[in-house]
CSV table of C-alpha atoms in Angstrom, one decimal:
chain,number,residue,atom,x,y,z
A,1,MET,CA,-17.2,27.7,-11.8
A,2,GLN,CA,-18.7,28.6,-8.5
A,3,THR,CA,-18.0,25.1,-7.2
A,4,LEU,CA,-14.4,25.4,-8.1
A,5,VAL,CA,-14.1,28.8,-6.4
A,6,GLU,CA,-15.6,27.3,-3.3
A,7,ALA,CA,-13.1,24.5,-3.5
A,8,PHE,CA,-10.2,26.9,-3.3
A,9,ALA,CA,-11.7,28.2,-0.1
A,10,GLN,CA,-11.1,24.8,1.5
A,11,PHE,CA,-7.3,25.4,1.4
A,12,GLY,CA,-5.9,26.7,4.6
A,13,PRO,CA,-2.2,27.2,5.5
A,14,LEU,CA,-1.7,23.5,6.2
A,15,SER,CA,-3.1,22.4,2.9
A,16,LEU,CA,-1.0,24.9,0.9
A,17,LEU,CA,2.1,23.9,2.9
A,18,ALA,CA,1.4,20.3,2.1
A,19,ILE,CA,1.2,21.1,-1.7
A,20,LEU,CA,4.4,23.1,-1.5
A,21,ILE,CA,6.3,20.3,0.4
A,22,GLY,CA,4.9,17.6,-1.9
A,23,THR,CA,5.9,19.5,-5.1
A,24,PHE,CA,9.3,20.4,-3.7
A,25,LEU,CA,10.1,16.8,-2.7
A,26,GLY,CA,8.6,15.5,-6.0
A,27,ILE,CA,10.9,17.7,-8.0
A,28,ILE,CA,13.9,16.5,-6.1
A,29,LEU,CA,13.0,12.8,-6.4
A,30,GLY,CA,12.1,13.3,-10.1
A,31,ALA,CA,15.5,15.0,-10.7
A,32,LEU,CA,17.3,11.9,-9.4
A,33,PRO,CA,17.7,9.5,-12.3
A,34,GLY,CA,16.0,6.2,-11.7
A,35,LEU,CA,13.5,7.5,-9.2
A,36,SER,CA,10.1,7.6,-11.0
A,37,ALA,CA,7.0,9.6,-10.2
A,38,ALA,CA,5.4,6.4,-8.8
A,39,MET,CA,8.3,6.0,-6.4
A,40,ALA,CA,8.0,9.7,-5.4
A,41,ILE,CA,4.3,9.2,-4.5
A,42,ALA,CA,5.0,5.9,-2.7
A,43,LEU,CA,7.8,7.5,-0.6
A,44,LEU,CA,5.5,10.3,0.5
A,45,LEU,CA,2.4,8.2,1.3
A,46,PRO,CA,3.3,7.8,5.0
A,47,LEU,CA,3.3,11.6,5.4
A,48,THR,CA,-0.4,11.7,4.5
A,49,TYR,CA,-1.4,9.9,7.7
A,50,GLY,CA,-2.4,12.5,10.3
A,51,LEU,CA,-3.3,15.0,7.6
A,52,ASP,CA,-6.8,16.0,6.6
A,53,THR,CA,-8.1,14.6,3.3
A,54,ILE,CA,-7.4,17.7,1.2
A,55,SER,CA,-3.9,18.2,2.6
A,56,GLY,CA,-3.0,14.5,2.1
A,57,ILE,CA,-4.3,14.5,-1.5
A,58,GLY,CA,-2.6,17.8,-2.2
A,59,LEU,CA,0.7,16.4,-1.0
A,60,LEU,CA,0.5,13.4,-3.3
A,61,LEU,CA,-0.7,15.5,-6.3
A,62,GLY,CA,2.2,17.9,-5.7
A,63,ALA,CA,4.6,15.0,-5.7
A,64,PHE,CA,3.1,13.6,-8.9
A,65,CYS,CA,3.4,16.9,-10.8
A,66,GLY,CA,6.8,17.8,-9.3
A,67,ALA,CA,8.4,14.4,-10.1
A,68,VAL,CA,7.2,14.5,-13.7
A,69,ALA,CA,8.6,18.0,-14.1
A,70,GLY,CA,11.8,17.4,-12.2
A,71,GLY,CA,12.8,14.7,-14.6
A,72,SER,CA,13.8,17.4,-17.1
A,73,VAL,CA,16.8,18.6,-14.9
A,74,PRO,CA,19.1,15.6,-15.4
A,75,ALA,CA,17.7,15.2,-19.0
A,76,ILE,CA,19.0,18.7,-19.8
A,77,LEU,CA,22.3,18.7,-17.9
A,78,LEU,CA,23.4,15.0,-18.0
A,79,ASN,CA,21.5,13.6,-21.0
A,80,MET,CA,19.9,11.2,-18.5
A,81,PRO,CA,16.1,11.4,-18.2
A,82,GLY,CA,15.0,11.6,-14.5
A,83,THR,CA,11.7,10.0,-15.5
A,84,PRO,CA,10.7,8.1,-18.6
A,85,GLY,CA,8.6,11.0,-19.8
A,86,SER,CA,11.7,13.2,-20.2
A,87,ILE,CA,13.3,10.9,-22.8
A,88,ALA,CA,12.3,13.2,-25.7
A,89,THR,CA,13.6,16.2,-23.7
A,90,THR,CA,17.1,15.0,-24.1
A,91,PHE,CA,16.9,15.2,-27.9
A,92,ASP,CA,17.3,19.0,-28.0
A,93,ALA,CA,17.7,20.1,-24.4
A,94,TYR,CA,21.1,18.4,-23.9
A,95,PRO,CA,22.5,19.8,-27.2
A,96,MET,CA,21.4,23.2,-26.0
A,97,ALA,CA,23.2,22.6,-22.7
A,98,ARG,CA,26.4,21.5,-24.4
A,99,GLY,CA,26.2,24.6,-26.5
A,100,GLY,CA,26.2,26.9,-23.4
A,101,ARG,CA,22.4,27.3,-23.3
A,102,ALA,CA,21.5,25.2,-20.4
A,103,GLY,CA,19.9,28.1,-18.6
A,104,LYS,CA,17.6,28.7,-21.6
A,105,ALA,CA,16.7,25.0,-21.9
A,106,LEU,CA,15.8,24.9,-18.2
A,107,GLY,CA,13.8,28.0,-18.4
A,108,LEU,CA,11.8,26.7,-21.4
A,109,SER,CA,11.3,23.4,-19.6
A,110,VAL,CA,9.8,25.1,-16.5
A,111,ALA,CA,7.4,27.3,-18.5
A,112,ALA,CA,6.3,24.5,-20.8
A,113,SER,CA,5.8,22.2,-17.9
A,114,VAL,CA,3.6,24.6,-16.1
A,115,PHE,CA,1.5,25.6,-19.1
A,116,GLY,CA,1.1,22.0,-20.1
A,117,GLY,CA,-0.1,21.1,-16.6
A,118,LEU,CA,-2.6,24.0,-16.4
A,119,ILE,CA,-4.1,23.2,-19.8
A,120,SER,CA,-4.5,19.6,-18.7
A,121,GLY,CA,-6.1,20.8,-15.5
A,122,VAL,CA,-8.7,22.8,-17.4
A,123,ILE,CA,-9.6,19.8,-19.6
A,124,LEU,CA,-9.7,17.6,-16.5
A,125,ILE,CA,-12.3,19.9,-14.8
A,126,LEU,CA,-14.4,20.1,-18.0
A,127,VAL,CA,-14.4,16.5,-19.0
A,128,SER,CA,-14.4,14.5,-15.8
A,129,PRO,CA,-18.0,15.4,-14.6
A,130,LEU,CA,-19.4,14.4,-18.0
A,131,ILE,CA,-17.7,11.0,-17.9
A,132,ALA,CA,-18.7,10.4,-14.3
A,133,ALA,CA,-22.4,11.3,-15.0
A,134,VAL,CA,-22.5,8.4,-17.6
A,135,ALA,CA,-20.6,6.0,-15.2
A,136,LEU,CA,-23.2,6.7,-12.4
A,137,LYS,CA,-25.6,4.5,-14.3
A,138,PHE,CA,-23.3,1.5,-13.8
A,139,GLY,CA,-24.4,-1.4,-11.7
A,140,PRO,CA,-22.4,-4.4,-10.3
A,141,ALA,CA,-22.2,-6.0,-13.8
A,142,GLU,CA,-20.9,-2.8,-15.4
A,143,TYR,CA,-18.3,-2.3,-12.6
A,144,PHE,CA,-17.1,-5.9,-12.9
A,145,SER,CA,-16.7,-5.4,-16.7
A,146,LEU,CA,-15.0,-2.1,-16.2
A,147,SER,CA,-12.6,-3.8,-13.7
A,148,VAL,CA,-11.8,-6.4,-16.3
A,149,LEU,CA,-11.1,-3.7,-18.9
A,150,GLY,CA,-8.8,-2.0,-16.3
A,151,LEU,CA,-7.0,-5.3,-15.7
A,152,MET,CA,-6.2,-5.4,-19.5
A,153,ILE,CA,-4.0,-2.4,-18.8
A,154,ILE,CA,-1.5,-5.0,-17.4
A,155,VAL,CA,-0.9,-6.0,-20.9
A,156,SER,CA,0.2,-2.5,-21.9
A,157,VAL,CA,2.5,-1.9,-18.9
A,158,SER,CA,4.1,-5.4,-19.2
A,159,GLY,CA,7.2,-4.2,-21.1
A,160,ASN,CA,8.6,-6.6,-23.6
A,161,SER,CA,6.8,-9.8,-22.4
A,162,VAL,CA,3.0,-9.9,-22.1
A,163,ILE,CA,3.1,-13.3,-20.5
A,164,LYS,CA,5.5,-12.0,-17.7
A,165,GLY,CA,3.3,-9.0,-17.2
A,166,LEU,CA,0.2,-11.2,-16.8
A,167,ILE,CA,2.1,-13.4,-14.3
A,168,VAL,CA,2.9,-10.5,-12.0
A,169,GLY,CA,-0.5,-9.1,-12.5
A,170,LEU,CA,-2.1,-12.3,-11.3
A,171,PHE,CA,0.3,-12.2,-8.4
A,172,GLY,CA,-1.1,-8.8,-7.5
A,173,MET,CA,-4.6,-10.2,-7.8
A,174,LEU,CA,-3.6,-13.1,-5.5
A,175,ILE,CA,-2.4,-10.7,-2.9
A,176,SER,CA,-5.8,-8.9,-3.0
A,177,THR,CA,-7.5,-12.0,-1.8
A,178,ILE,CA,-5.5,-12.2,1.5
A,179,GLY,CA,-7.5,-11.6,4.7
A,180,ALA,CA,-11.0,-12.2,5.8
A,181,ASP,CA,-13.6,-12.6,3.0
A,182,GLN,CA,-15.8,-9.5,2.9
A,183,VAL,CA,-18.9,-11.6,2.3
A,184,THR,CA,-18.5,-14.8,4.3
A,185,GLY,CA,-15.8,-13.8,6.8
A,186,VAL,CA,-13.7,-16.9,5.9
A,187,LEU,CA,-9.9,-16.3,6.4
A,188,ARG,CA,-7.9,-16.7,3.2
A,189,LEU,CA,-4.1,-17.1,2.9
A,190,THR,CA,-3.4,-15.6,6.4
A,191,PHE,CA,-1.4,-18.6,7.6
A,192,GLY,CA,-2.3,-17.7,11.2
A,193,GLN,CA,-0.7,-14.3,10.9
A,194,MET,CA,-2.9,-11.8,12.8
A,195,SER,CA,-1.5,-8.8,10.9
A,196,LEU,CA,-3.1,-10.2,7.7
A,197,LEU,CA,-6.7,-10.6,9.0
A,198,THR,CA,-7.8,-7.4,7.3
A,199,GLY,CA,-5.6,-8.0,4.3
A,200,VAL,CA,-2.1,-6.8,3.3
A,201,ASN,CA,-1.0,-3.3,4.3
A,202,LEU,CA,-1.4,-1.4,1.0
A,203,LEU,CA,1.2,1.1,2.0
A,204,ALA,CA,3.8,-1.6,2.7
A,205,VAL,CA,3.1,-3.3,-0.7
A,206,ILE,CA,3.3,0.0,-2.6
A,207,VAL,CA,6.5,1.2,-0.9
A,208,GLY,CA,8.1,-2.2,-1.2
A,209,ILE,CA,7.3,-2.8,-4.9
A,210,PHE,CA,8.2,0.6,-6.1
A,211,ALA,CA,10.7,2.2,-3.7
A,212,VAL,CA,12.6,-0.7,-2.1
A,213,SER,CA,12.9,-2.7,-5.4
A,214,GLN,CA,14.3,0.5,-7.1
A,215,LEU,CA,16.8,1.0,-4.3
A,216,LEU,CA,18.1,-2.5,-4.7
A,217,ILE,CA,18.4,-1.9,-8.5
A,218,ASP,CA,20.3,1.3,-7.7
A,219,VAL,CA,22.7,-0.5,-5.4
A,220,GLU,CA,23.4,-3.0,-8.1
A,221,LYS,CA,24.2,-0.1,-10.6
A,222,MET,CA,26.4,1.8,-8.2
A,223,ARG,CA,29.5,0.2,-9.7
A,224,GLY,CA,28.6,1.5,-13.1
A,225,PRO,CA,30.1,4.6,-14.8
A,226,LYS,CA,29.2,8.0,-13.4
A,227,ARG,CA,28.2,11.1,-15.4
A,228,ASP,CA,29.8,14.5,-14.9
A,229,MET,CA,27.7,17.6,-14.3
A,230,GLN,CA,27.9,20.6,-16.6
A,231,SER,CA,29.8,23.6,-15.3
A,232,SER,CA,27.9,26.1,-13.2
A,233,GLN,CA,28.5,28.8,-15.9
A,234,SER,CA,26.0,27.0,-18.1
A,235,LEU,CA,23.3,27.7,-15.6
A,236,GLU,CA,23.3,31.5,-16.1
A,237,ARG,CA,20.0,33.0,-16.9
A,238,ALA,CA,18.1,29.9,-15.8
A,239,PHE,CA,14.7,31.5,-15.3
A,240,PRO,CA,11.3,30.5,-16.7
A,241,ARG,CA,11.0,31.7,-20.3
A,242,VAL,CA,7.3,32.5,-20.1
A,243,ARG,CA,7.1,35.0,-23.0
A,244,GLU,CA,9.2,32.9,-25.2
A,245,THR,CA,7.2,29.8,-24.5
A,246,LEU,CA,3.9,31.6,-25.0
A,247,SER,CA,5.1,32.9,-28.4
A,248,ARG,CA,4.9,29.2,-29.4
A,249,TYR,CA,1.3,29.0,-28.3
A,250,ARG,CA,0.2,26.8,-31.2
A,251,LEU,CA,2.9,24.3,-30.4
A,252,LEU,CA,2.2,24.6,-26.7
A,253,ILE,CA,-1.6,23.9,-27.1
A,254,SER,CA,-1.2,21.1,-29.6
A,255,SER,CA,1.5,19.3,-27.6
A,256,SER,CA,-0.6,19.7,-24.4
A,257,LEU,CA,-3.6,18.2,-26.1
A,258,ILE,CA,-1.5,15.3,-27.3
A,259,GLY,CA,-0.3,14.8,-23.7
A,260,VAL,CA,-3.9,14.9,-22.3
A,261,GLY,CA,-5.1,12.5,-24.9
A,262,VAL,CA,-2.3,10.0,-24.4
A,263,GLY,CA,-2.5,10.3,-20.6
A,264,ALA,CA,-6.2,9.4,-20.7
A,265,VAL,CA,-5.4,6.2,-22.6
A,266,PRO,CA,-4.5,3.5,-20.0
A,267,GLY,CA,-1.1,2.1,-20.3
A,268,ALA,CA,0.4,4.8,-22.5
A,269,GLY,CA,2.3,7.1,-20.1
A,270,GLY,CA,4.5,10.2,-20.3
A,271,SER,CA,7.2,8.7,-22.6
A,272,VAL,CA,4.7,8.0,-25.3
A,273,ALA,CA,3.1,11.5,-24.9
A,274,SER,CA,6.4,13.4,-25.1
A,275,ILE,CA,7.8,11.4,-28.0
A,276,LEU,CA,4.5,11.7,-30.0
A,277,ALA,CA,4.4,15.4,-29.3
A,278,TYR,CA,8.0,15.8,-30.3
A,279,ASP,CA,7.4,13.9,-33.5
A,280,GLN,CA,4.4,16.0,-34.4
A,281,ALA,CA,6.3,19.2,-33.6
A,282,LYS,CA,9.1,18.2,-35.9
A,283,ARG,CA,6.8,17.0,-38.6
A,284,PHE,CA,5.0,20.3,-38.9
A,285,SER,CA,7.9,22.7,-38.1
A,286,LYS,CA,9.4,24.9,-40.7
A,287,ASN,CA,12.8,24.3,-39.0
A,288,ARG,CA,12.6,20.5,-38.8
A,289,LYS,CA,16.4,20.3,-39.7
A,290,ASP,CA,17.2,22.0,-36.4
A,291,PHE,CA,15.5,19.3,-34.3
A,292,GLY,CA,18.0,17.1,-32.6
A,293,SER,CA,20.7,19.8,-32.5
A,294,GLY,CA,19.3,22.1,-29.9
A,295,CYS,CA,15.9,23.4,-31.1
A,296,PRO,CA,13.8,25.1,-28.4
A,297,ASP,CA,10.6,23.9,-30.1
A,298,GLY,CA,11.6,20.3,-29.2
A,299,VAL,CA,12.0,21.2,-25.5
A,300,VAL,CA,8.6,23.0,-25.4
A,301,ALA,CA,6.8,20.2,-27.2
A,302,SER,CA,8.3,17.4,-25.1
A,303,GLU,CA,7.8,19.0,-21.7
A,304,SER,CA,4.3,20.4,-22.3
A,305,ALA,CA,3.1,17.0,-23.4
A,306,ASN,CA,4.9,15.2,-20.6
A,307,ASN,CA,3.2,17.3,-17.9
A,308,ALA,CA,-0.2,17.5,-19.6
A,309,MET,CA,-0.1,13.7,-19.4
A,310,VAL,CA,-0.6,14.0,-15.7
A,311,GLY,CA,-4.0,15.7,-16.0
A,312,GLY,CA,-5.0,13.3,-18.7
A,313,ALA,CA,-4.1,10.3,-16.5
A,314,LEU,CA,-6.3,11.6,-13.7
A,315,ILE,CA,-9.4,11.5,-15.9
A,316,PRO,CA,-9.9,7.7,-16.0
A,317,MET,CA,-8.5,7.4,-12.4
A,318,LEU,CA,-11.0,9.8,-10.9
A,319,THR,CA,-14.1,9.1,-13.0
A,320,LEU,CA,-13.8,5.3,-13.4
A,321,GLY,CA,-11.3,4.3,-10.7
A,322,ILE,CA,-9.0,2.8,-13.3
A,323,PRO,CA,-5.2,3.6,-12.8
A,324,GLY,CA,-3.6,3.9,-16.2
A,325,GLU,CA,0.0,3.3,-15.2
A,326,GLY,CA,2.3,3.0,-12.2
A,327,ALA,CA,2.0,6.5,-10.8
A,328,THR,CA,-1.8,6.6,-10.9
A,329,ALA,CA,-1.9,3.1,-9.4
A,330,VAL,CA,0.0,4.4,-6.4
A,331,LEU,CA,-2.1,7.5,-6.3
A,332,VAL,CA,-5.3,5.3,-6.2
A,333,GLY,CA,-3.7,3.4,-3.3
A,334,GLY,CA,-3.0,6.7,-1.5
A,335,LEU,CA,-6.7,7.7,-2.0
A,336,MET,CA,-7.9,4.4,-0.7
A,337,ILE,CA,-5.6,4.7,2.4
A,338,GLN,CA,-7.4,8.1,3.0
A,339,GLY,CA,-10.7,6.2,2.8
A,340,ILE,CA,-11.6,7.4,-0.7
A,341,GLN,CA,-12.6,5.0,-3.4
A,342,PRO,CA,-12.1,6.8,-6.8
A,343,GLY,CA,-15.0,6.4,-9.2
A,344,PRO,CA,-18.2,8.0,-10.5
A,345,THR,CA,-20.0,7.8,-7.2
A,346,LEU,CA,-17.4,10.1,-5.7
A,347,PHE,CA,-18.7,12.9,-8.0
A,348,ASP,CA,-22.2,12.4,-6.7
A,349,SER,CA,-21.5,11.8,-3.0
A,350,GLN,CA,-18.6,14.2,-2.4
A,351,PRO,CA,-18.5,16.9,-5.1
A,352,ALA,CA,-16.7,19.3,-2.8
A,353,LEU,CA,-13.8,16.7,-2.5
A,354,ILE,CA,-13.6,16.2,-6.2
A,355,TYR,CA,-13.4,20.0,-6.9
A,356,GLY,CA,-10.9,20.2,-4.0
A,357,ILE,CA,-8.8,17.6,-6.0
A,358,PHE,CA,-9.1,19.8,-9.1
A,359,ALA,CA,-8.0,22.9,-7.2
A,360,ALA,CA,-5.1,21.0,-5.6
A,361,PHE,CA,-3.9,19.9,-9.0
A,362,LEU,CA,-4.0,23.5,-10.3
A,363,LEU,CA,-2.2,24.8,-7.2
A,364,ALA,CA,0.4,22.1,-7.5
A,365,ASN,CA,1.3,23.3,-11.0
A,366,VAL,CA,1.5,26.9,-9.9
A,367,ALA,CA,3.7,25.8,-6.9
A,368,MET,CA,5.9,23.9,-9.4
A,369,PHE,CA,6.5,27.0,-11.4
A,370,PHE,CA,7.8,29.1,-8.4
A,371,ILE,CA,9.7,26.2,-6.8
A,372,GLN,CA,11.6,25.4,-10.0
A,373,TRP,CA,12.2,29.1,-10.6
A,374,LEU,CA,13.7,29.8,-7.2
A,375,GLY,CA,15.3,26.4,-6.5
A,376,ILE,CA,16.8,25.3,-9.8
A,377,ARG,CA,20.4,25.7,-8.6
A,378,LEU,CA,19.5,23.6,-5.5
A,379,PHE,CA,18.1,20.8,-7.6
A,380,VAL,CA,21.2,20.8,-9.8
A,381,LYS,CA,23.4,20.5,-6.7
A,382,ILE,CA,21.3,17.6,-5.4
A,383,LEU,CA,22.3,15.6,-8.5
A,384,LYS,CA,25.9,15.7,-7.2
A,385,ILE,CA,25.0,13.9,-3.9
A,386,PRO,CA,26.6,10.4,-4.1
A,387,GLN,CA,24.1,7.5,-4.2
A,388,SER,CA,26.0,5.9,-1.4
A,389,TYR,CA,24.5,8.5,0.9
A,390,LEU,CA,21.0,8.8,-0.7
A,391,ILE,CA,20.1,5.1,-0.8
A,392,PRO,CA,20.5,4.4,2.9
A,393,LEU,CA,18.7,7.6,3.8
A,394,ILE,CA,15.7,6.8,1.5
A,395,PHE,CA,15.6,3.2,2.8
A,396,VAL,CA,15.4,4.3,6.4
A,397,PHE,CA,12.7,6.8,5.5
A,398,CYS,CA,10.7,3.9,3.8
A,399,ALA,CA,11.0,1.6,6.9
A,400,VAL,CA,10.1,4.3,9.4
A,401,GLY,CA,7.2,5.5,7.3
A,402,VAL,CA,5.7,2.0,7.0
A,403,TYR,CA,6.3,1.1,10.6
A,404,SER,CA,4.8,4.3,12.0
A,405,ILE,CA,1.3,3.7,10.5
A,406,ASN,CA,0.4,0.6,12.6
A,407,SER,CA,3.5,0.2,14.8
A,408,ASP,CA,3.8,-3.3,13.5
A,409,LEU,CA,7.1,-4.8,12.5
A,410,PHE,CA,5.3,-7.3,10.2
A,411,ASP,CA,4.5,-4.4,7.9
A,412,VAL,CA,8.3,-3.7,7.6
A,413,TYR,CA,9.0,-7.3,6.9
A,414,LEU,CA,6.2,-7.3,4.3
A,415,MET,CA,7.7,-4.2,2.7
A,416,LEU,CA,11.1,-5.9,2.5
A,417,GLY,CA,9.8,-9.2,1.1
A,418,ILE,CA,7.7,-7.4,-1.5
A,419,GLY,CA,10.7,-5.2,-2.3
A,420,VAL,CA,12.9,-8.2,-2.9
A,421,MET,CA,10.2,-9.8,-5.1
A,422,GLY,CA,9.9,-6.5,-7.0
A,423,TYR,CA,13.6,-6.4,-7.5
A,424,LEU,CA,13.6,-9.9,-8.9
A,425,PHE,CA,10.6,-9.1,-11.1
A,426,SER,CA,12.5,-6.1,-12.6
A,427,ARG,CA,15.7,-8.0,-12.8
A,428,PHE,CA,14.2,-10.7,-15.0
A,429,GLY,CA,12.0,-8.4,-17.1
A,430,PHE,CA,8.7,-8.9,-15.4
A,431,GLY,CA,8.0,-5.3,-14.3
A,432,VAL,CA,6.4,-4.1,-11.1
A,433,ALA,CA,3.4,-1.8,-12.1
A,434,PRO,CA,1.2,-4.8,-12.9
A,435,VAL,CA,1.4,-6.0,-9.3
A,436,VAL,CA,-0.2,-2.8,-7.9
A,437,ILE,CA,-2.8,-2.7,-10.7
A,438,GLY,CA,-3.7,-6.3,-10.1
A,439,LEU,CA,-3.9,-5.7,-6.3
A,440,ILE,CA,-6.2,-2.7,-6.6
A,441,LEU,CA,-8.5,-3.8,-9.4
A,442,GLY,CA,-8.5,-7.5,-8.4
A,443,GLY,CA,-10.4,-6.7,-5.3
A,444,VAL,CA,-12.8,-4.4,-7.1
A,445,ALA,CA,-13.5,-7.1,-9.7
A,446,GLU,CA,-14.1,-9.8,-7.1
A,447,THR,CA,-16.4,-7.6,-5.0
A,448,ASN,CA,-18.6,-6.5,-7.9
A,449,LEU,CA,-18.7,-10.0,-9.4
A,450,ARG,CA,-20.0,-11.5,-6.2
A,451,ARG,CA,-22.3,-8.6,-5.6
A,452,GLY,CA,-23.7,-9.0,-9.2
A,453,LEU,CA,-24.2,-12.7,-8.7
A,454,GLN,CA,-26.1,-12.0,-5.5
A,455,THR,CA,-28.2,-9.4,-7.2
A,456,PHE,CA,-29.0,-11.6,-10.3
A,457,GLY,CA,-29.6,-14.8,-8.2
A,458,GLY,CA,-26.5,-16.5,-9.3
A,459,ASP,CA,-27.2,-15.9,-13.0
A,460,TRP,CA,-24.2,-15.0,-15.2
A,461,GLU,CA,-26.2,-13.9,-18.2
A,462,PRO,CA,-26.7,-10.3,-17.2
A,463,PHE,CA,-23.0,-9.8,-17.3
A,464,VAL,CA,-23.0,-10.4,-21.0
A,465,THR,CA,-26.5,-9.2,-22.0
A,466,ARG,CA,-26.6,-5.7,-20.3
A,467,PRO,CA,-25.5,-3.4,-23.1
A,468,ILE,CA,-22.8,-1.3,-21.2
A,469,SER,CA,-21.4,-4.4,-19.5
A,470,LEU,CA,-21.2,-6.3,-22.8
A,471,GLY,CA,-19.6,-3.3,-24.5
A,472,LEU,CA,-16.9,-3.0,-21.9
A,473,LEU,CA,-16.1,-6.7,-22.0
A,474,LEU,CA,-15.9,-6.5,-25.8
A,475,LEU,CA,-13.6,-3.5,-25.5
A,476,ALA,CA,-11.5,-5.4,-23.1
A,477,ALA,CA,-11.3,-8.3,-25.5
A,478,VAL,CA,-10.3,-6.0,-28.4
A,479,PHE,CA,-7.7,-4.3,-26.2
A,480,LEU,CA,-6.2,-7.7,-25.2
A,481,ILE,CA,-6.1,-9.0,-28.8
A,482,TYR,CA,-4.6,-5.8,-30.1
A,483,SER,CA,-1.9,-5.8,-27.4
A,484,LEU,CA,-1.1,-9.5,-27.9
A,485,ARG,CA,-0.8,-9.0,-31.7
A,486,ALA,CA,1.5,-6.0,-31.1
A,487,ALA,CA,3.6,-8.0,-28.7
A,488,LEU,CA,3.9,-11.0,-31.1
A,489,LYS,CA,5.1,-8.7,-33.9
A,490,LYS,CA,8.1,-7.5,-31.8
A,491,PRO,CA,11.4,-9.1,-32.8
């Protein structure tokens, strides 16, 4: 507890401002249908350059929390989830809005989001050091096996086709090999391009694969039908329903625990968390017949689980260095850009930084509460901005942000090329999250494999005889077989 109190002392005016800005922009981007939490973090990555470590991380965590919570705004008013995690919110919140209770739905959503996030933050603080303490015993063999297990996440985030997901995951791993070999110094896949000597620009890849590809998809959809906003009268009394939400404390706690648990499972995500929490709330409710027609319990269950998922997803990311889905993959990239490699050694070497991250996460949730409370009408108005204005503005922001880091036009061309490939991947059902997961974990797997072979004199046997390493490899095999069987059963 004392360490956490000391962590809050690290936050000066700049750090607090960074969290506020990140949360504010995250809510706005999350409220725009089609712009995911991963894209929100990717768009704000360039802003972390020039900031100190705590401020940069606070900015990204604020964007993560804000984007997940912001997805509820269009879900309530337009029946369009801003983020995948808000799908279950539409089941009852939209009927409430159509019945003239949009303000109440928004208020319940804000309060449930904050409490779900804070509960997950407490669990994150209590559980993470315990997991990291066990992981500190890992050697190169265990880290390699852990990376292999992490790469199996690609199967879970592959959408409808496991084969397609593996293909783009391998593409990400191929990108991770570009540049000078870290052991021998031999140049690989640089094709004489000086800008690739140290590898691909991680920021350019992340912004391209998530932001630019999504912008191209949005351009393609601009000719589709548009949805009308609810009247401004339906937003009366749109303030956080704290007392009403707390009166459902059992539902709030159980849904938040579901969110944390699902978030900690790689590949699950907010949509699974919110739908599972919604189903459990309906199953054990005395008023189950009201669900689907404007039941407040449905909104509380969905939003608390959706936002609790964020804290759960941070547990494997911080303790093991494994990103569980797209948003945490981008967040890992942001930490690496800051010179931080997530994993158990971080708890041992930089405990002040770890507790600073914990404190930033809690502060981001508090900031989210006040920003949504005071700015709800602004976020609703932003939904009315035509995409024909937003898309060029966001694209220019992406290009300027990527170019400003190294002042190298090649990074912009790389961003565009990766963005077009990401668009094609999405267009033909391949998905884009496996690319970043393969890029990040591919390098970790290769480094620890070669380090292990050097340590063991070229002997492969320790990788499958050391108990923890063998256990992780077996778990990866089980995970792969289970995912493949589930995929084959799909019609």
